[in-house]
Every structure is written in C-alpha cells, then in structure tokens.
Coordinates of N, CA and C and ligand atoms in Angstrom, one line a residue:
X1 N 63.7 65.5 101.4 CA 64.5 66.7 101.3 C 65.1 67.0 102.6
X2 N 66.3 67.5 102.6 CA 67.0 67.9 103.8 C 66.5 69.2 104.3
X3 N 66.7 69.5 105.6 CA 66.2 70.8 106.1 C 66.8 71.9 105.3
X4 N 68.1 71.8 104.9 CA 68.7 72.9 104.2 C 68.1 73.1 102.8
X5 N 67.7 72.0 102.2 CA 67.0 72.1 100.8 C 65.7 72.8 101.0
X6 N 64.9 72.5 102.1 CA 63.7 73.2 102.3 C 63.9 74.7 102.6
X7 N 65.0 75.0 103.3 CA 65.4 76.4 103.5 C 65.6 77.1 102.2
X8 N 66.4 76.4 101.3 CA 66.7 77.1 100.0 C 65.5 77.4 99.3
X9 N 64.5 76.5 99.2 CA 63.2 76.8 98.5 C 62.5 78.0 99.2
X10 N 62.5 78.0 100.5 CA 61.8 79.0 101.2 C 62.4 80.4 101.0
X11 N 63.8 80.4 101.0 CA 64.5 81.7 100.8 C 64.3 82.2 99.4
X12 N 64.3 81.2 98.4 CA 64.1 81.6 97.0 C 62.7 82.1 96.8
X13 N 61.7 81.5 97.4 CA 60.3 81.9 97.4 C 60.2 83.4 97.9
X14 N 60.8 83.6 99.1 CA 60.7 84.9 99.7 C 61.4 86.0 98.8
X15 N 62.5 85.6 98.2 CA 63.2 86.5 97.3 C 62.4 86.8 96.0
X16 N 61.7 85.8 95.5 CA 60.8 86.0 94.3 C 59.7 86.9 94.7
X17 N 59.1 86.7 95.8 CA 58.0 87.6 96.2 C 58.4 89.0 96.3
X18 N 59.6 89.3 96.9 CA 60.1 90.6 97.0 C 60.4 91.2 95.6
X19 N 61.0 90.4 94.7 CA 61.3 90.8 93.4 C 60.0 91.2 92.6
X20 N 59.0 90.4 92.8 CA 57.7 90.7 92.1 C 57.0 92.0 92.7
X21 N 57.1 92.1 94.0 CA 56.5 93.3 94.7 C 57.2 94.5 94.3
X22 N 58.5 94.5 94.2 CA 59.3 95.6 93.8 C 59.0 96.0 92.4
X23 N 58.9 95.0 91.5 CA 58.6 95.3 90.1 C 57.3 96.0 90.0
X24 N 56.3 95.5 90.7 CA 55.0 96.1 90.7 C 55.0 97.6 91.2
X25 N 55.7 97.8 92.3 CA 55.8 99.1 92.8 C 56.5 100.1 91.8
X26 N 57.5 99.6 91.2 CA 58.2 100.4 90.2 C 57.3 100.8 89.0
X27 N 56.4 99.9 88.7 CA 55.5 100.1 87.6 C 54.3 100.9 88.0
X28 N 54.3 101.4 89.3 CA 53.2 102.2 89.8 C 52.0 101.4 90.1
X29 N 52.2 100.1 90.4 CA 51.0 99.3 90.7 C 51.1 98.8 92.2
X30 N 50.0 98.3 92.7 CA 50.0 97.8 94.1 C 51.0 96.7 94.2
X31 N 51.6 96.6 95.4 CA 52.7 95.6 95.6 C 52.1 94.2 95.6
X32 N 50.8 94.0 95.7 CA 50.2 92.7 95.6 C 49.3 92.5 94.4
X33 N 49.7 93.3 93.3 CA 48.9 93.3 92.1 C 49.2 92.0 91.2
X34 N 50.3 91.4 91.5 CA 50.7 90.3 90.6 C 50.8 89.0 91.4
X35 N 50.1 88.0 90.9 CA 50.2 86.7 91.6 C 51.4 85.9 91.0
X36 N 51.9 85.0 91.8 CA 53.0 84.2 91.4 C 52.5 82.7 91.2
X37 N 52.6 82.2 90.0 CA 52.3 80.8 89.8 C 53.7 80.1 89.7
X38 N 53.9 79.0 90.4 CA 55.1 78.3 90.3 C 55.1 77.3 89.2
X39 N 56.0 77.4 88.2 CA 56.1 76.5 87.1 C 56.9 75.3 87.7
X40 N 56.2 74.2 87.9 CA 56.9 73.0 88.6 C 57.2 71.8 87.8
X41 N 57.4 72.1 86.4 CA 57.9 70.9 85.6 C 59.2 70.4 86.1
X42 N 59.3 69.1 86.2 CA 60.5 68.4 86.7 C 60.8 68.6 88.2
X43 N 60.0 69.4 88.9 CA 60.3 69.6 90.3 C 59.5 68.5 91.1
X44 N 60.3 67.9 92.0 CA 59.6 66.8 92.8 C 58.6 67.3 93.8
X45 N 57.7 66.5 94.1 CA 56.6 66.8 95.0 C 57.0 67.4 96.3
X46 N 58.1 66.9 96.9 CA 58.6 67.4 98.2 C 59.0 68.9 98.1
X47 N 59.7 69.3 97.0 CA 60.1 70.6 96.8 C 58.9 71.6 96.6
X48 N 57.9 71.0 95.9 CA 56.6 71.8 95.7 C 56.0 72.0 97.1
X49 N 56.0 71.0 97.9 CA 55.4 71.1 99.2 C 56.2 72.2 100.1
X50 N 57.5 72.2 99.9 CA 58.3 73.2 100.6 C 57.9 74.6 100.2
X51 N 57.6 74.8 98.9 CA 57.2 76.1 98.4 C 55.8 76.5 98.9
X52 N 55.0 75.5 99.0 CA 53.6 75.8 99.5 C 53.7 76.1 101.0
X53 N 54.5 75.4 101.7 CA 54.7 75.7 103.1 C 55.2 77.2 103.3
X54 N 56.0 77.6 102.3 CA 56.6 79.0 102.4 C 55.6 80.0 102.0
X55 N 54.5 79.6 101.4 CA 53.4 80.6 101.1 C 52.9 80.6 99.7
X56 N 53.4 79.7 98.8 CA 52.9 79.6 97.5 C 51.5 78.9 97.5
X57 N 50.7 79.3 96.6 CA 49.4 78.6 96.5 C 48.9 78.3 95.1
X58 N 49.8 78.6 94.1 CA 49.4 78.4 92.7 C 50.5 77.6 92.0
X59 N 50.3 76.5 91.5 CA 51.3 75.8 90.7 C 50.9 75.5 89.3
X60 N 51.8 75.4 88.4 CA 51.5 75.2 87.0 C 52.3 74.0 86.5
X61 N 51.7 73.0 85.9 CA 52.4 71.9 85.2 C 52.3 72.0 83.7
X62 N 53.3 71.6 83.0 CA 53.3 71.6 81.6 C 52.7 70.3 81.0
X63 N 52.9 69.2 81.7 CA 52.4 67.9 81.1 C 51.4 67.3 82.0
X64 N 50.3 66.9 81.3 CA 49.2 66.3 82.1 C 49.6 65.1 82.9
X65 N 50.4 64.3 82.2 CA 50.9 63.0 82.9 C 51.7 63.3 84.2
X66 N 52.5 64.4 84.1 CA 53.3 64.8 85.3 C 52.3 65.3 86.4
X67 N 51.4 66.1 85.9 CA 50.4 66.7 86.8 C 49.6 65.5 87.6
X68 N 49.2 64.5 86.8 CA 48.5 63.4 87.4 C 49.4 62.7 88.4
X69 N 50.7 62.5 88.0 CA 51.6 61.7 88.9 C 51.9 62.4 90.2
X70 N 51.9 63.7 90.2 CA 52.3 64.4 91.4 C 51.1 64.8 92.3
X71 N 49.9 64.8 91.7 CA 48.7 65.2 92.5 C 48.6 64.5 93.8
X72 N 48.8 63.2 93.9 CA 48.6 62.5 95.2 C 49.6 63.0 96.3
X73 N 50.7 63.5 95.8 CA 51.7 64.0 96.8 C 51.3 65.4 97.4
X74 N 50.2 66.0 96.8 CA 49.9 67.3 97.2 C 48.5 67.5 97.7
X75 N 47.8 66.3 97.9 CA 46.4 66.4 98.2 C 46.1 67.1 99.6
X76 N 47.1 67.0 100.5 CA 46.8 67.5 101.8 C 47.4 68.9 102.1
X77 N 47.8 69.6 101.0 CA 48.3 70.9 101.1 C 47.5 71.8 100.2
X78 N 47.1 73.0 100.8 CA 46.2 73.9 100.0 C 46.9 74.5 98.8
X79 N 46.3 74.3 97.6 CA 46.9 74.9 96.4 C 45.9 74.7 95.3
X80 N 46.2 75.5 94.2 CA 45.5 75.3 92.9 C 46.5 74.9 91.9
X81 N 46.1 74.1 90.9 CA 47.0 73.7 89.8 C 46.4 74.2 88.5
X82 N 47.3 74.8 87.7 CA 46.9 75.3 86.4 C 47.7 74.4 85.4
X83 N 47.1 74.2 84.2 CA 47.9 73.6 83.1 C 48.5 74.7 82.3
X84 N 49.8 74.7 82.1 CA 50.5 75.8 81.4 C 51.2 75.2 80.1
X85 N 51.1 74.0 79.8 CA 51.6 73.4 78.6 C 50.5 73.0 77.7
X86 N 50.8 72.7 76.4 CA 49.8 72.3 75.4 C 49.0 71.1 75.9
X87 N 47.7 71.2 75.5 CA 46.8 70.1 75.9 C 46.3 69.3 74.7
X88 N 46.5 68.0 74.8 CA 46.0 67.1 73.7 C 44.6 66.6 74.1
X89 N 43.9 66.4 73.0 CA 42.5 66.0 73.2 C 42.3 64.8 74.1
X90 N 43.2 63.8 74.0 CA 43.0 62.6 74.8 C 43.5 62.7 76.2
X91 N 44.0 63.9 76.5 CA 44.4 64.2 77.9 C 43.4 65.2 78.6
X92 N 42.4 65.6 77.9 CA 41.6 66.7 78.4 C 40.8 66.3 79.6
X93 N 40.4 65.0 79.7 CA 39.6 64.6 80.8 C 40.5 64.6 82.1
X94 N 41.7 64.0 81.9 CA 42.6 64.0 83.1 C 43.0 65.4 83.5
X95 N 43.2 66.3 82.6 CA 43.6 67.6 82.9 C 42.5 68.3 83.7
X96 N 41.2 68.2 83.2 CA 40.1 68.9 83.8 C 39.8 68.3 85.2
X97 N 40.2 67.1 85.4 CA 40.0 66.5 86.7 C 40.8 67.0 87.8
X98 N 41.9 67.7 87.4 CA 42.9 68.2 88.5 C 43.0 69.7 88.4
X99 N 43.2 70.2 87.2 CA 43.5 71.7 87.1 C 42.2 72.5 87.3
X100 N 42.4 73.6 87.9 CA 41.3 74.6 88.1 C 41.3 75.6 86.9
X101 N 42.4 75.6 86.2 CA 42.5 76.5 85.0 C 43.4 75.9 84.0
X102 N 42.9 75.9 82.7 CA 43.7 75.5 81.6 C 44.1 76.8 80.9
X103 N 45.4 77.1 81.0 CA 45.9 78.4 80.5 C 46.2 78.4 79.0
X104 N 46.1 77.2 78.4 CA 46.7 77.0 77.1 C 45.7 76.7 76.0
X105 N 44.5 77.2 76.1 CA 43.5 77.0 75.1 C 43.9 77.9 73.9
X106 N 44.1 77.2 72.8 CA 44.6 77.9 71.6 C 43.7 77.6 70.4
X107 N 42.7 76.8 70.5 CA 41.8 76.6 69.4 C 40.5 76.2 69.9
X108 N 39.4 76.3 69.1 CA 38.1 76.0 69.6 C 37.8 74.5 69.8
X109 N 38.5 73.7 69.1 CA 38.3 72.3 69.2 C 38.6 71.8 70.6
X110 N 39.7 72.2 71.2 CA 40.1 71.7 72.5 C 39.1 72.3 73.5
X111 N 38.7 73.6 73.2 CA 37.7 74.2 74.1 C 36.4 73.4 74.1
X112 N 36.0 73.0 73.0 CA 34.7 72.2 72.9 C 34.8 70.9 73.6
X113 N 36.0 70.3 73.5 CA 36.2 69.1 74.2 C 36.1 69.3 75.8
X114 N 36.8 70.4 76.2 CA 36.7 70.7 77.7 C 35.3 71.0 78.1
X115 N 34.6 71.7 77.3 CA 33.2 72.1 77.6 C 32.3 70.8 77.7
X116 N 32.5 69.9 76.9 CA 31.8 68.6 76.9 C 32.1 67.8 78.2
X117 N 33.3 68.0 78.7 CA 33.7 67.2 79.8 C 33.3 67.7 81.2
X118 N 33.2 69.0 81.3 CA 33.1 69.6 82.6 C 31.7 69.9 83.1
X119 N 31.4 69.5 84.3 CA 30.1 69.8 84.9 C 30.2 71.1 85.6
X120 N 31.2 71.2 86.5 CA 31.4 72.5 87.2 C 32.2 73.4 86.3
X121 N 32.0 74.7 86.4 CA 32.7 75.7 85.6 C 34.2 75.5 85.7
X122 N 34.8 75.5 84.5 CA 36.3 75.4 84.5 C 36.8 76.7 83.9
X123 N 37.9 77.3 84.6 CA 38.5 78.5 84.1 C 39.5 78.1 83.0
X124 N 39.5 79.0 82.0 CA 40.5 78.8 80.9 C 41.1 80.2 80.5
X125 N 42.3 80.1 80.0 CA 42.9 81.3 79.4 C 43.1 81.0 77.9
X126 N 43.1 82.0 77.1 CA 43.5 81.9 75.7 C 45.0 82.1 75.6
X127 N 45.7 81.1 75.1 CA 47.1 81.3 74.9 C 47.4 82.0 73.5
X128 N 48.1 83.0 73.5 CA 48.4 83.8 72.2 C 49.9 83.7 71.9
X129 N 50.2 83.5 70.7 CA 51.6 83.5 70.3 C 51.9 85.0 69.9
X130 N 52.3 85.8 70.8 CA 52.5 87.2 70.6 C 53.9 87.5 70.0
X131 N 54.7 86.5 69.8 CA 56.1 86.8 69.4 C 56.4 86.3 68.0
X132 N 55.4 85.7 67.3 CA 55.5 85.1 66.0 C 56.7 84.2 65.9
X133 N 57.0 83.5 67.0 CA 58.1 82.5 66.9 C 57.4 81.1 66.6
X134 N 57.9 80.5 65.6 CA 57.3 79.2 65.1 C 57.3 78.2 66.2
X135 N 58.3 78.2 67.1 CA 58.4 77.2 68.2 C 57.3 77.4 69.3
X136 N 56.6 78.5 69.3 CA 55.7 78.7 70.4 C 54.2 78.4 70.0
X137 N 53.6 77.9 71.1 CA 52.1 77.6 70.9 C 51.3 78.8 71.0
X138 N 50.1 78.7 70.8 CA 49.2 79.8 70.9 C 48.5 80.2 69.6
X139 N 47.4 80.9 69.7 CA 46.7 81.3 68.5 C 47.3 82.6 68.0
X140 N 47.1 83.0 66.8 CA 47.6 84.2 66.2 C 46.9 85.4 66.9
X141 N 47.6 86.5 67.2 CA 47.0 87.6 67.9 C 45.7 88.1 67.2
X142 N 45.6 88.0 65.9 CA 44.5 88.5 65.2 C 43.2 87.6 65.4
X143 N 43.5 86.4 65.9 CA 42.4 85.4 66.1 C 41.9 85.4 67.6
X144 N 42.7 86.0 68.4 CA 42.5 85.8 69.9 C 41.1 86.3 70.4
X145 N 40.7 87.4 69.9 CA 39.4 88.0 70.4 C 38.2 87.1 70.0
X146 N 38.2 86.7 68.7 CA 37.1 85.8 68.2 C 37.2 84.5 69.0
X147 N 38.4 84.0 69.2 CA 38.5 82.7 69.9 C 37.9 82.9 71.3
X148 N 38.4 83.9 72.0 CA 37.9 84.2 73.4 C 36.4 84.2 73.4
X149 N 35.8 84.9 72.5 CA 34.3 85.1 72.5 C 33.7 83.7 72.3
X150 N 34.2 82.9 71.3 CA 33.6 81.6 71.0 C 33.8 80.7 72.2
X151 N 34.9 80.7 72.9 CA 35.1 79.9 74.1 C 34.2 80.3 75.2
X152 N 34.1 81.6 75.4 CA 33.3 82.1 76.5 C 31.8 81.7 76.3
X153 N 31.4 81.4 75.1 CA 30.0 81.1 74.8 C 29.8 79.6 75.1
X154 N 30.8 78.8 75.3 CA 30.6 77.4 75.5 C 30.2 77.1 77.0
X155 N 29.2 76.2 77.1 CA 28.8 75.9 78.5 C 29.9 75.3 79.4
X156 N 30.0 75.8 80.6 CA 31.0 75.2 81.5 C 32.3 75.8 81.5
X157 N 32.6 76.7 80.6 CA 33.9 77.4 80.5 C 33.8 78.9 80.9
X158 N 34.8 79.3 81.6 CA 34.9 80.8 82.0 C 36.2 81.2 81.4
X159 N 36.2 82.2 80.6 CA 37.5 82.8 80.1 C 37.9 83.8 81.1
X160 N 39.0 83.5 81.8 CA 39.5 84.5 82.8 C 40.6 85.4 82.4
X161 N 41.1 85.1 81.2 CA 42.2 86.0 80.7 C 43.0 85.4 79.6
X162 N 44.2 85.9 79.4 CA 45.1 85.5 78.3 C 46.5 85.2 78.8
X163 N 47.1 84.3 78.1 CA 48.5 83.9 78.5 C 49.4 83.9 77.3
X164 N 50.7 84.3 77.6 CA 51.7 84.2 76.5 C 53.0 83.9 77.1
X165 N 53.9 83.4 76.2 CA 55.3 83.3 76.5 C 56.0 84.4 75.8
X166 N 56.8 85.2 76.5 CA 57.3 86.4 75.8 C 58.4 86.0 74.8
X167 N 58.6 87.0 73.9 CA 59.7 86.9 72.9 C 61.0 86.5 73.6
X168 N 61.7 85.6 73.0 CA 63.1 85.3 73.5 C 64.1 86.2 72.8
X169 N 64.5 87.2 73.4 CA 65.3 88.2 72.8 C 66.0 89.0 73.8
X170 N 67.3 89.5 73.5 CA 68.0 90.4 74.5 C 67.4 91.8 74.5
X171 N 66.6 92.1 73.5 CA 66.0 93.4 73.4 C 64.8 93.6 74.3
X172 N 65.0 94.5 75.3 CA 63.9 94.7 76.3 C 62.7 95.3 75.5
X173 N 63.0 96.2 74.6 CA 61.9 96.8 73.8 C 61.1 95.8 73.1
X174 N 61.7 94.8 72.4 CA 61.0 93.8 71.7 C 60.2 92.9 72.6
X175 N 60.9 92.5 73.7 CA 60.2 91.6 74.7 C 58.9 92.4 75.2
X176 N 59.1 93.6 75.6 CA 58.0 94.4 76.1 C 56.9 94.5 75.0
X177 N 57.2 94.6 73.8 CA 56.2 94.7 72.7 C 55.4 93.4 72.7
X178 N 56.1 92.3 72.9 CA 55.4 91.0 72.8 C 54.3 90.9 74.0
X179 N 54.7 91.5 75.1 CA 53.7 91.5 76.2 C 52.6 92.5 76.0
X180 N 52.9 93.6 75.3 CA 51.9 94.7 75.1 C 50.9 94.2 74.1
X181 N 51.3 93.3 73.2 CA 50.3 92.7 72.3 C 49.2 92.0 73.1
X182 N 49.6 91.3 74.1 CA 48.6 90.5 74.9 C 47.7 91.5 75.7
X183 N 48.4 92.5 76.2 CA 47.6 93.5 77.0 C 46.5 94.1 76.2
X184 N 46.9 94.5 74.9 CA 45.9 95.1 74.1 C 44.7 94.2 73.8
X185 N 45.0 92.9 73.6 CA 44.0 91.9 73.4 C 43.0 91.9 74.6
X186 N 43.7 91.8 75.8 CA 42.9 91.7 77.0 C 42.0 93.0 77.1
X187 N 42.6 94.2 76.9 CA 41.8 95.4 77.1 C 40.6 95.4 76.1
X188 N 40.8 95.0 74.9 CA 39.7 95.0 73.9 C 38.7 93.9 74.3
X189 N 39.1 92.8 74.8 CA 38.1 91.8 75.2 C 37.2 92.3 76.4
X190 N 37.9 93.0 77.3 CA 37.1 93.5 78.4 C 36.0 94.5 78.0
X191 N 36.3 95.3 77.0 CA 35.3 96.3 76.6 C 34.4 95.7 75.5
X192 N 34.6 94.5 75.1 CA 33.7 94.0 74.1 C 33.0 92.7 74.5
X193 N 32.5 92.7 75.7 CA 31.6 91.6 76.2 C 32.3 90.6 77.0
X194 N 33.6 90.7 77.3 CA 34.2 89.7 78.2 C 34.9 90.4 79.4
X195 N 34.0 91.0 80.3 CA 34.6 91.7 81.4 C 35.4 90.8 82.4
X196 N 35.1 89.5 82.4 CA 35.8 88.6 83.3 C 37.2 88.2 82.8
X197 N 37.5 88.5 81.6 CA 38.7 88.0 81.0 C 39.8 89.0 81.3
X198 N 40.1 89.1 82.6 CA 41.0 90.2 83.1 C 42.5 89.8 83.3
X199 N 42.7 88.5 83.4 CA 44.1 88.1 83.7 C 45.0 88.2 82.5
X200 N 46.3 88.6 82.9 CA 47.4 88.5 81.9 C 48.5 87.7 82.5
X201 N 48.5 86.4 82.1 CA 49.5 85.5 82.6 C 50.7 85.6 81.6
X202 N 51.7 86.4 82.1 CA 52.9 86.6 81.3 C 54.1 87.0 82.2
X203 N 55.3 86.6 81.7 CA 56.5 86.8 82.5 C 57.0 85.6 83.2
X204 N 58.3 85.3 83.0 CA 58.9 84.1 83.7 C 60.1 84.6 84.4
X205 N 61.0 83.7 84.9 CA 62.1 84.2 85.8 C 62.9 85.2 85.1
X206 N 63.2 85.1 83.8 CA 64.1 86.1 83.2 C 63.5 87.4 82.8
X207 N 62.2 87.4 82.6 CA 61.6 88.7 82.1 C 60.4 89.2 82.9
X208 N 60.3 88.8 84.2 CA 59.1 89.2 84.9 C 59.0 90.7 85.1
X209 N 60.1 91.4 85.2 CA 60.0 92.8 85.4 C 59.4 93.5 84.2
X210 N 59.8 93.0 83.0 CA 59.3 93.6 81.8 C 57.8 93.3 81.7
X211 N 57.4 92.1 82.0 CA 56.0 91.7 82.0 C 55.1 92.5 83.0
X212 N 55.7 92.7 84.1 CA 54.9 93.4 85.2 C 54.7 94.9 84.8
X213 N 55.8 95.4 84.2 CA 55.7 96.8 83.7 C 54.6 96.9 82.6
X214 N 54.4 95.8 81.9 CA 53.4 95.8 80.8 C 52.0 95.4 81.3
X215 N 51.9 95.1 82.6 CA 50.5 94.8 83.1 C 50.3 93.4 83.5
X216 N 51.2 92.5 83.6 CA 51.0 91.1 84.0 C 50.2 91.1 85.3
X217 N 49.3 90.2 85.4 CA 48.6 90.0 86.7 C 49.0 88.7 87.3
X218 N 49.8 87.9 86.5 CA 50.3 86.6 87.0 C 51.6 86.3 86.3
X219 N 52.6 86.1 87.1 CA 53.9 85.6 86.5 C 54.1 84.1 86.8
X220 N 54.8 83.4 85.9 CA 55.0 82.0 86.0 C 56.5 81.7 86.3
X221 N 56.8 81.4 87.5 CA 58.2 81.3 87.8 C 58.6 79.8 88.1
X222 N 59.7 79.4 87.5 CA 60.3 78.1 87.8 C 61.7 78.2 88.4
X223 N 62.7 78.5 87.5 CA 64.0 78.5 87.9 C 64.3 79.5 89.0
X224 N 63.6 80.6 89.1 CA 63.9 81.6 90.1 C 63.6 81.1 91.5
X225 N 62.8 80.1 91.6 CA 62.5 79.5 92.9 C 63.1 78.1 93.1
X226 N 63.2 77.3 92.1 CA 63.6 76.0 92.2 C 65.1 75.7 91.7
X227 N 65.7 76.8 91.1 CA 67.0 76.6 90.5 C 66.9 76.1 89.1
X228 N 68.1 76.0 88.5 CA 68.1 75.6 87.1 C 67.5 74.2 86.9
X229 N 66.8 73.9 85.8 CA 66.3 72.6 85.5 C 67.4 71.8 84.8
X230 N 67.4 70.5 85.1 CA 68.4 69.6 84.4 C 67.8 69.3 83.0
X231 N 68.8 69.1 82.1 CA 68.4 68.6 80.8 C 67.9 69.7 79.9
Ligands
PLP301 C1 59.0 76.5 82.4 C2 57.9 77.5 82.2 C3 57.9 78.7 82.9 C4 58.9 79.1 83.9 O1 60.2 79.3 83.3 P1 61.4 79.8 84.2 O2 62.3 80.5 83.2 O3 62.0 78.6 84.8 O4 60.9 80.8 85.2 C5 56.8 79.6 82.6 N1 55.9 79.3 81.7 C6 55.9 78.1 81.0 C7 54.8 77.9 80.0 C8 56.9 77.2 81.2 O5 56.9 76.1 80.5

C-alpha cells in the first residue's frame, strides 16, 4: 500500500470513530459505549493492518476460508477476529481455531459442534433474523431466547450477546424496529438467567446511527472505513 492509501484508511477510521461517538452522545450514552468491529470481507491484509495501526482492534470476516487465508498476515498485530458470516459444520474447526467469537450461531446443531471442538471457552452470539427477510440468516425472534439458553448450557461456549443485520429499508422507523426486536430479546435474556449475554452487535455503515440509538454495543463497519467493495 502507498503512504497515501494508509492515510486514507487512517482518516476514514478516525471519521468512523467520531461518527460512532457522536451517535452515542446523541443517544444519551457514553461516547465510548459502542465498539467498532471492522467488517473486512474482500479487504486485503495490508489495509487491515493500516486500520489496526490507526487504532482498530476488532475485525470480522464473513468467510472462514478468507479468515484463514488472511490470518498469517495479521499474526504480529494486536487484534481479535470474529466470524460474522454463516458457519458450516465442516468449517467449524478452522473457525474456532482463529475467531475469538462466532457471532452467527443460529441453531443448536452448529453450537453443539463448536462445543465439541473447543477446549478453551469460546464466545458466541446468537444471530437473529429480526427483519423477516428471507435472504437473511438467523433464528426466528421467537426462538432466540430458548436457543440462547440451550447454547449457554453447552460446555465451552459463552453466550455474550445477540447479533442482527438490520432491515433493508428507507424507513428509519422500520429499521429501528428491527433493531428494537434484538434489544428486547437481549433484555429478556439478561433477566432470565443469561446476565453475560449483554452485547448487541447491530448497525453497519448505512444504519449505525439508528442502531446506536436503539442500544447497539458493537457496530460492524466495512465501507465506511475501507470504501465501497467491488462486485
Ligand atoms: C459486510 C458486512 C457488514 C458491513 O457492511 P458495510 O455496509 O460495508 O458497513 C456488517 N455486517 C455483516 C454481517 C457484513 O457482511
């Protein structure tokens, strides 16, 4: 990467941090209440390194294969990797070997598989399809609490919260409602035996303000920091 490309990533990271802090403040929350996870699908290792040098410490990959391929380029820089795309059974071992959190657990079978694989505790989030869009992964909102309880009972897994992809709509009200569904699930989980399931991973480059107003504790940003993706 050229020096100016590194500068671009750093400036975009700084701007994203300000945007997130401002949204938190506007929502009456602490300016450091919301963590930023960088969605790094299709982003080369060098650009990820530039973002980490600028202050990022959380990255999220969608595909296990891509996560595995990039990991050697990032071994010497401090960061944590989460899986934010769907996990297939035959990739669970590879995913658990790199990721510190699987954000996309949507059924008990994959959770059982992860539980059987891990010696050290692995963090997971329950992905919920809060927008009823057929194209989106995640369990049904009505199943989320039972699933979270079942997953939390498995050895080696810690349910740290819930994840969703917001409704794709120009209506701020409707998008906000899709985030509110996740927050209600989280609130009920915390008062019904899962006090550690506190995280709300929701909000992307286009809707982070709405998600933060609805209580997001982690936003997942790609294009806001790395520019538009090709293809
Ligand atoms: C790509 C992606 C993001 C980030 O999307 P942007 O619009 O580029 O910020 C967040 N979450 C998931 C699951 C993604 O696949």
